[in-house]
CSV table of C-alpha atoms and ligand atoms in Angstrom, one decimal:
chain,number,residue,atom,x,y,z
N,173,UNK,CA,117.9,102.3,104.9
N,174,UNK,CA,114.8,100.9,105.1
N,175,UNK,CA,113.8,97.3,103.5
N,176,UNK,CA,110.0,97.1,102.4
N,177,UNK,CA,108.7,93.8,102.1
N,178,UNK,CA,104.7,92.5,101.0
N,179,UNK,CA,102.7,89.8,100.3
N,180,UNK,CA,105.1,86.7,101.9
N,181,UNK,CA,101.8,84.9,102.5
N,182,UNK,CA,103.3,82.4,105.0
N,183,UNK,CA,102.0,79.1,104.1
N,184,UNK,CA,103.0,79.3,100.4
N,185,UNK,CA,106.5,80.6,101.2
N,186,UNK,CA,109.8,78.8,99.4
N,187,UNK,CA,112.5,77.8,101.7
N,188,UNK,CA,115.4,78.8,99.3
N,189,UNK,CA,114.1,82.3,99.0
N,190,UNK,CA,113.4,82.9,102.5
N,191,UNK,CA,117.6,81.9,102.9
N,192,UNK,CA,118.1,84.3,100.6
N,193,UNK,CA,116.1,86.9,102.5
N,194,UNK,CA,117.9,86.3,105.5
N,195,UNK,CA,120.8,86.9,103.8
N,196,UNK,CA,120.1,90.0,102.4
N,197,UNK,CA,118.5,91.1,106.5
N,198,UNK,CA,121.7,90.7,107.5
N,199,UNK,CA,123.9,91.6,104.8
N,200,UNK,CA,122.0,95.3,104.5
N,201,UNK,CA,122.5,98.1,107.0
N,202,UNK,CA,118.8,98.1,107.8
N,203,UNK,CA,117.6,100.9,110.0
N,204,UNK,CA,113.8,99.0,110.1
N,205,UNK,CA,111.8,96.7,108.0
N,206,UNK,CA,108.4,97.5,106.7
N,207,UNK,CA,106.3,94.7,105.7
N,208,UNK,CA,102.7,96.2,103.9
N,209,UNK,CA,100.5,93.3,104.5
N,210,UNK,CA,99.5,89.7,103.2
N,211,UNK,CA,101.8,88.1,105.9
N,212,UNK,CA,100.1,85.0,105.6
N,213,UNK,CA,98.0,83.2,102.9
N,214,UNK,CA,95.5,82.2,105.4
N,215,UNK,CA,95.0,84.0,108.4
N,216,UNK,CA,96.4,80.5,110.5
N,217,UNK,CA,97.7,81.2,113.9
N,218,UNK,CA,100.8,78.5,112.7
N,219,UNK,CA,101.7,80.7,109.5
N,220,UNK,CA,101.4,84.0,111.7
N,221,UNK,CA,103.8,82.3,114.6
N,222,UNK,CA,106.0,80.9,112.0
N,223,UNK,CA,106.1,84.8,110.0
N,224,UNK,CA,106.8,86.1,113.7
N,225,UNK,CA,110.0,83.6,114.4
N,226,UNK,CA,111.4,84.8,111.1
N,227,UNK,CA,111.7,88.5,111.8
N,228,UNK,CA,112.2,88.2,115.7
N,229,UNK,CA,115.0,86.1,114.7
N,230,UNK,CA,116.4,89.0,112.1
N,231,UNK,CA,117.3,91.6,115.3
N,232,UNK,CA,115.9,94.9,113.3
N,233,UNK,CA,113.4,97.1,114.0
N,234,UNK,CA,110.2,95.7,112.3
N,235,UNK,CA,106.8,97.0,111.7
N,236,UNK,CA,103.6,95.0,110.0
N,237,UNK,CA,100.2,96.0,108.9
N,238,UNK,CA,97.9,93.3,108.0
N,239,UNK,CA,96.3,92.8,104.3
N,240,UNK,CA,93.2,90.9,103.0
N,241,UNK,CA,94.8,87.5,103.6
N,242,UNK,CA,95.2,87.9,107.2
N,243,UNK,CA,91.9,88.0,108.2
N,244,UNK,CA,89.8,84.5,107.8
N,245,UNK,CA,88.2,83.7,104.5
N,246,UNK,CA,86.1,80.9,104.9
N,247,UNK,CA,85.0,81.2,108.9
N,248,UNK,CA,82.5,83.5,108.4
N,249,UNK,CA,81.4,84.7,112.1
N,250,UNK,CA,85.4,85.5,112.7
N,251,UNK,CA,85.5,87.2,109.8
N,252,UNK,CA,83.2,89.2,111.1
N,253,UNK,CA,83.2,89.1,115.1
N,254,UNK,CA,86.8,88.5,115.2
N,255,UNK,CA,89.2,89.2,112.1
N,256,UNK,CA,92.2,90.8,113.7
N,257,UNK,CA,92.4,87.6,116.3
N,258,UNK,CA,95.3,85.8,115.5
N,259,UNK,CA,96.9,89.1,113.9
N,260,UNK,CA,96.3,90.9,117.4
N,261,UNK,CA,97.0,88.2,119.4
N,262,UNK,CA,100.6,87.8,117.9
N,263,UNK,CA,101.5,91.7,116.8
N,264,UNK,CA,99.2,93.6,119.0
N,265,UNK,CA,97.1,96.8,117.7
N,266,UNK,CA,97.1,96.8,113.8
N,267,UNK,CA,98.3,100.2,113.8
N,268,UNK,CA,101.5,101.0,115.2
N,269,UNK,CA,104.6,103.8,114.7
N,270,UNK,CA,108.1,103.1,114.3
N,271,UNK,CA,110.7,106.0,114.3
N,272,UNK,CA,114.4,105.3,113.1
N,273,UNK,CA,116.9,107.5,112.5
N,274,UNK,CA,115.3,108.4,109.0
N,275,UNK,CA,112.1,107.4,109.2
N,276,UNK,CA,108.7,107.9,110.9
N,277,UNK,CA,106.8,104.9,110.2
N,278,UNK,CA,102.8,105.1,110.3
N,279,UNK,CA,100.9,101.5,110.0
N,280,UNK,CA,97.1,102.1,108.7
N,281,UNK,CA,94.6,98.9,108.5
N,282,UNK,CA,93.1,99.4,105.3
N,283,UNK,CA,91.6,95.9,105.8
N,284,UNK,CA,87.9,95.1,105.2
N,285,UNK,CA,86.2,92.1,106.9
N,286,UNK,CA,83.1,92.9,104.5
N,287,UNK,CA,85.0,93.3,101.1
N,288,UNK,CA,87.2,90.4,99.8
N,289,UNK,CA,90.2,92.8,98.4
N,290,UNK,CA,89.0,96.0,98.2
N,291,UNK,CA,90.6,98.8,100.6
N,292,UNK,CA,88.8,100.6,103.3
N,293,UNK,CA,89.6,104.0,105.4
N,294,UNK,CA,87.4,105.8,107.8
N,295,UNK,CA,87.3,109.6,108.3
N,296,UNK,CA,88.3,109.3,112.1
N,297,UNK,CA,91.3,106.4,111.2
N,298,UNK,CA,92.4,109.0,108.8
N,299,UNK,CA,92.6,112.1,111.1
N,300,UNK,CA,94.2,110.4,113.8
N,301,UNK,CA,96.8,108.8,111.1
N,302,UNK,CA,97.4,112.4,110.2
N,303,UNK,CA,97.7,113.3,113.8
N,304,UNK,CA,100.4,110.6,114.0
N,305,UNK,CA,102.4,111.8,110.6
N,306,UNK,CA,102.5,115.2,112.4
N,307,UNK,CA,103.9,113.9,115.7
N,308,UNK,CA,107.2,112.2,113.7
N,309,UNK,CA,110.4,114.0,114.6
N,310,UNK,CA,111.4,116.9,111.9
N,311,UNK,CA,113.6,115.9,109.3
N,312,UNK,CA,112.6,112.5,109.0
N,313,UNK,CA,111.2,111.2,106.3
N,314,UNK,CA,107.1,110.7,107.0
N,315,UNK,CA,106.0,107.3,105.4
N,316,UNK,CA,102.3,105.3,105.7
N,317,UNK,CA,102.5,101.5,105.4
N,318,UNK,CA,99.3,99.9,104.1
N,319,UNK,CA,98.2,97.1,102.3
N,320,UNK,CA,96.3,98.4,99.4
N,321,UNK,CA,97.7,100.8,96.8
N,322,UNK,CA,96.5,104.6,96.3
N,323,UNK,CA,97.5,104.1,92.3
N,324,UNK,CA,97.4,101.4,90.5
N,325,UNK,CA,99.0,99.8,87.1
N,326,UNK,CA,95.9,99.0,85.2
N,327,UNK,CA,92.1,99.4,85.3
N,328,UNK,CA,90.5,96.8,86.7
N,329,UNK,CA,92.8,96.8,89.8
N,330,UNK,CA,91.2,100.6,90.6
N,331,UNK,CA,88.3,98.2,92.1
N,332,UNK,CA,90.5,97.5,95.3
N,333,UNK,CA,92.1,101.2,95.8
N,334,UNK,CA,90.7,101.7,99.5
N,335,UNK,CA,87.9,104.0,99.8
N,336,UNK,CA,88.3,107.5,100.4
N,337,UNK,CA,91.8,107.3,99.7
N,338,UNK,CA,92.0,111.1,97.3
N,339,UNK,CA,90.6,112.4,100.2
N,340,UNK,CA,93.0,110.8,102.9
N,341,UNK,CA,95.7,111.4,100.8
N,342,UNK,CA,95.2,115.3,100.5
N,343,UNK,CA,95.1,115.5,104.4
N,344,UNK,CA,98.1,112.8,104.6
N,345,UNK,CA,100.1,115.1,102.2
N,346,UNK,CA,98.6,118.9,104.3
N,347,UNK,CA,100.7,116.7,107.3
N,348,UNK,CA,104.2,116.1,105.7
N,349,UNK,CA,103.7,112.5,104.1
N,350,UNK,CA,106.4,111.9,101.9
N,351,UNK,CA,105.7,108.4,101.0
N,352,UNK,CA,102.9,105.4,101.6
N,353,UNK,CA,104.1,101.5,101.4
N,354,UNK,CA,102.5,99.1,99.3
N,355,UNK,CA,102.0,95.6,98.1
N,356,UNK,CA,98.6,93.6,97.1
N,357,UNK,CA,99.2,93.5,93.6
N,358,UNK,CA,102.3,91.7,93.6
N,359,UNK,CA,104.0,94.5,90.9
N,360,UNK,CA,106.9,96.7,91.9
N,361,UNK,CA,106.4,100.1,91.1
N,362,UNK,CA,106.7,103.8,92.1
N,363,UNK,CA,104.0,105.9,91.2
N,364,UNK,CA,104.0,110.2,91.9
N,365,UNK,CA,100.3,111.3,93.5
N,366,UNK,CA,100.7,114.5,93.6
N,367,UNK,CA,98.9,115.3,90.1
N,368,UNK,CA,96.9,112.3,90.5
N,369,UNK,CA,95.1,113.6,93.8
N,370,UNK,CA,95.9,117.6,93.3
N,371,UNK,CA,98.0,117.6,96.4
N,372,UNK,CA,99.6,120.0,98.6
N,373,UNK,CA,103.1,118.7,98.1
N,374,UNK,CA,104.7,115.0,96.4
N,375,UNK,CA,103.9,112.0,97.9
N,376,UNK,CA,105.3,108.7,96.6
N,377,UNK,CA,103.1,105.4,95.9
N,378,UNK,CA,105.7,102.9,96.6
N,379,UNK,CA,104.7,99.7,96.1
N,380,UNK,CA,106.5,95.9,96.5
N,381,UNK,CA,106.4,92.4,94.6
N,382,UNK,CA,106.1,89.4,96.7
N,383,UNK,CA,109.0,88.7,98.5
N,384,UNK,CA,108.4,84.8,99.7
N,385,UNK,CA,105.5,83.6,97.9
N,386,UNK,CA,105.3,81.0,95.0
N,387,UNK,CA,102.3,83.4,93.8
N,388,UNK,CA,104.1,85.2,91.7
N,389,UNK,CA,102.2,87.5,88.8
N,390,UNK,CA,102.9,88.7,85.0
N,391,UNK,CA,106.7,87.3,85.2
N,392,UNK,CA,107.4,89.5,88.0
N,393,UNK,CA,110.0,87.2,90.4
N,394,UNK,CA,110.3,87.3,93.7
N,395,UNK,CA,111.3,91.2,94.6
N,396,UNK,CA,111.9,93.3,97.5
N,397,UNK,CA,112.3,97.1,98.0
N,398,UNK,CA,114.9,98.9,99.5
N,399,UNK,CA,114.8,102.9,100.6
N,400,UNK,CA,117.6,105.0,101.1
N,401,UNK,CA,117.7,107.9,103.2
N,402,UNK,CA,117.2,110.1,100.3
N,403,UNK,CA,114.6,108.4,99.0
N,404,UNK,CA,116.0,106.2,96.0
N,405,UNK,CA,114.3,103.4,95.9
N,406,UNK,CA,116.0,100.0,94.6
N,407,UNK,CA,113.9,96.5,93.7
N,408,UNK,CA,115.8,93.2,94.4
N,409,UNK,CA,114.8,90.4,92.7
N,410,UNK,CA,115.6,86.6,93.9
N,411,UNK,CA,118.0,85.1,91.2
N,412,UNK,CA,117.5,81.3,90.3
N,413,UNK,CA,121.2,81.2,89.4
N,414,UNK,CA,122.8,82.6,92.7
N,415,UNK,CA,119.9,81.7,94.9
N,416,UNK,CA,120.3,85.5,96.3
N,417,UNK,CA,118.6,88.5,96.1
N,418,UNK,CA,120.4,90.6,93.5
N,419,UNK,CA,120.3,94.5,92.5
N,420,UNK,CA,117.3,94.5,90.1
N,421,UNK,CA,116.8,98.5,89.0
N,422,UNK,CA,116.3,101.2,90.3
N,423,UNK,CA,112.7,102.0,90.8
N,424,UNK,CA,112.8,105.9,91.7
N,425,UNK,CA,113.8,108.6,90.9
N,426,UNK,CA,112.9,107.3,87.1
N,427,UNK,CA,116.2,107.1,85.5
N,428,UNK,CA,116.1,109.5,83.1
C,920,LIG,FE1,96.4,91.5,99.2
């Protein structure tokens, strides 16, 4: 199984839930982790080493991309000379694969230095990502992890879906993506795209809470996702009574 964390922004993260997420690494049989983005709240080489200790220390397979908090806000020439410099310095290349026994992971930077939040994809970062999908193993399940969702709750969040995403979606889906990793908007929630973009096949919209952070939005608490090798999907939300992460719901398929 696969756990799919978002939005810890180090730097605003609570020590008792971060126990409880260590608990629940090691607790889980995790085949990999997947973390969509917003590993820090402010780009700062300390809160990247410090996000880095934390899940070297957790001895599973991990893969990262970065969101819109990991490039530099307020430092305007590295925003725009530099952005991925502390990121790259500590992870590498912002787009990696990881393949585990189920999975074929696929990291896309969807990551703007010129827009604050809003999502952005280029024709040639989309063909090779498709490229990638096509290389996974068969009979593995083929999953994007990006920051930014394809499909969102409500209307004025459809300002920060990346751009060209219908159209990197119908190519995603014409090479075997099954599902893409979310975060951003703080909100766990599966969404179907296959109606949505008029694709060649279902591909899920699988998107997480924050996992760490004390920015936490419309009542939702502190939630990850977990993903089973057929594809259920299960939120865990960090209880205030046991101090754990606890069996929330299950977030797909929709119970009927
Ligand atoms: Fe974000």
């Amino acid at each position: 199984m696969l756990l799919h964390l978002s939005d810890l922004h180090f730097g605003t993260e609570q020590s008792v839930v971060i126990l409880a997420l260590e608990e629940l690494c090691l607790t889980l049989p995790l085949e990999a982790i997947a973390i969509s983005g917003d590993l820090t709240q402010r780009a700062r080489r300390l809160q990247f080493q410090a996000f880095f200790d934390f899940f070297n220390a957790m001895h599973v397979p991990w893969i990262v991309v970065p969101g819109n908090h990991d490039i530099p806000l307020y430092h305007l020439s590295k925003r725009m000379f530099n952005p991925f410099g502390h990121y790259e310095s500590i992870f590498g290349a912002t787009e990696r694969v990881l393949e585990t026994p189920h999975f074929h992971l696929v990291g896309v930077n969807s990551v703007s230095p010129k827009h604050h939040t809003r999502g952005r994809l280029t024709p040639p970062q989309i063909e090779q990502t498709a490229q990638r999908l096509e290389s996974g193993s068969k009979g593995k399940h083929r999953i994007i992890l990006s920051h930014q969702p394809f499909r969102v709750l409500r209307s004025y969040q459809v300002r920060d879906i990346p751009v060209l995403a219908k159209f990197a979606a119908q190519r995603w889906a014409d090479s075997g993506l099954d599902a893409m990793l979310h975060g951003h908007f703080h909100v766990p929630v599966v969404m179907p795209l296959q109606q949505y973009f008029d694709l060649s096949k279902e591909v899920l919209d699988i998107q997480a809470g924050t996992g760490l952070s004390d920015r936490l939005r419309y009542d939702v608490r502190n939630s990850v996702n977990v993903i089973h090798p057929n594809m259920r999907v299960e939120r865990y939300d960090f209880s205030m009574l046991s101090l754990k992460f606890e069996l929330h719901s299950q977030l797909w398929p929709l119970p009927a």
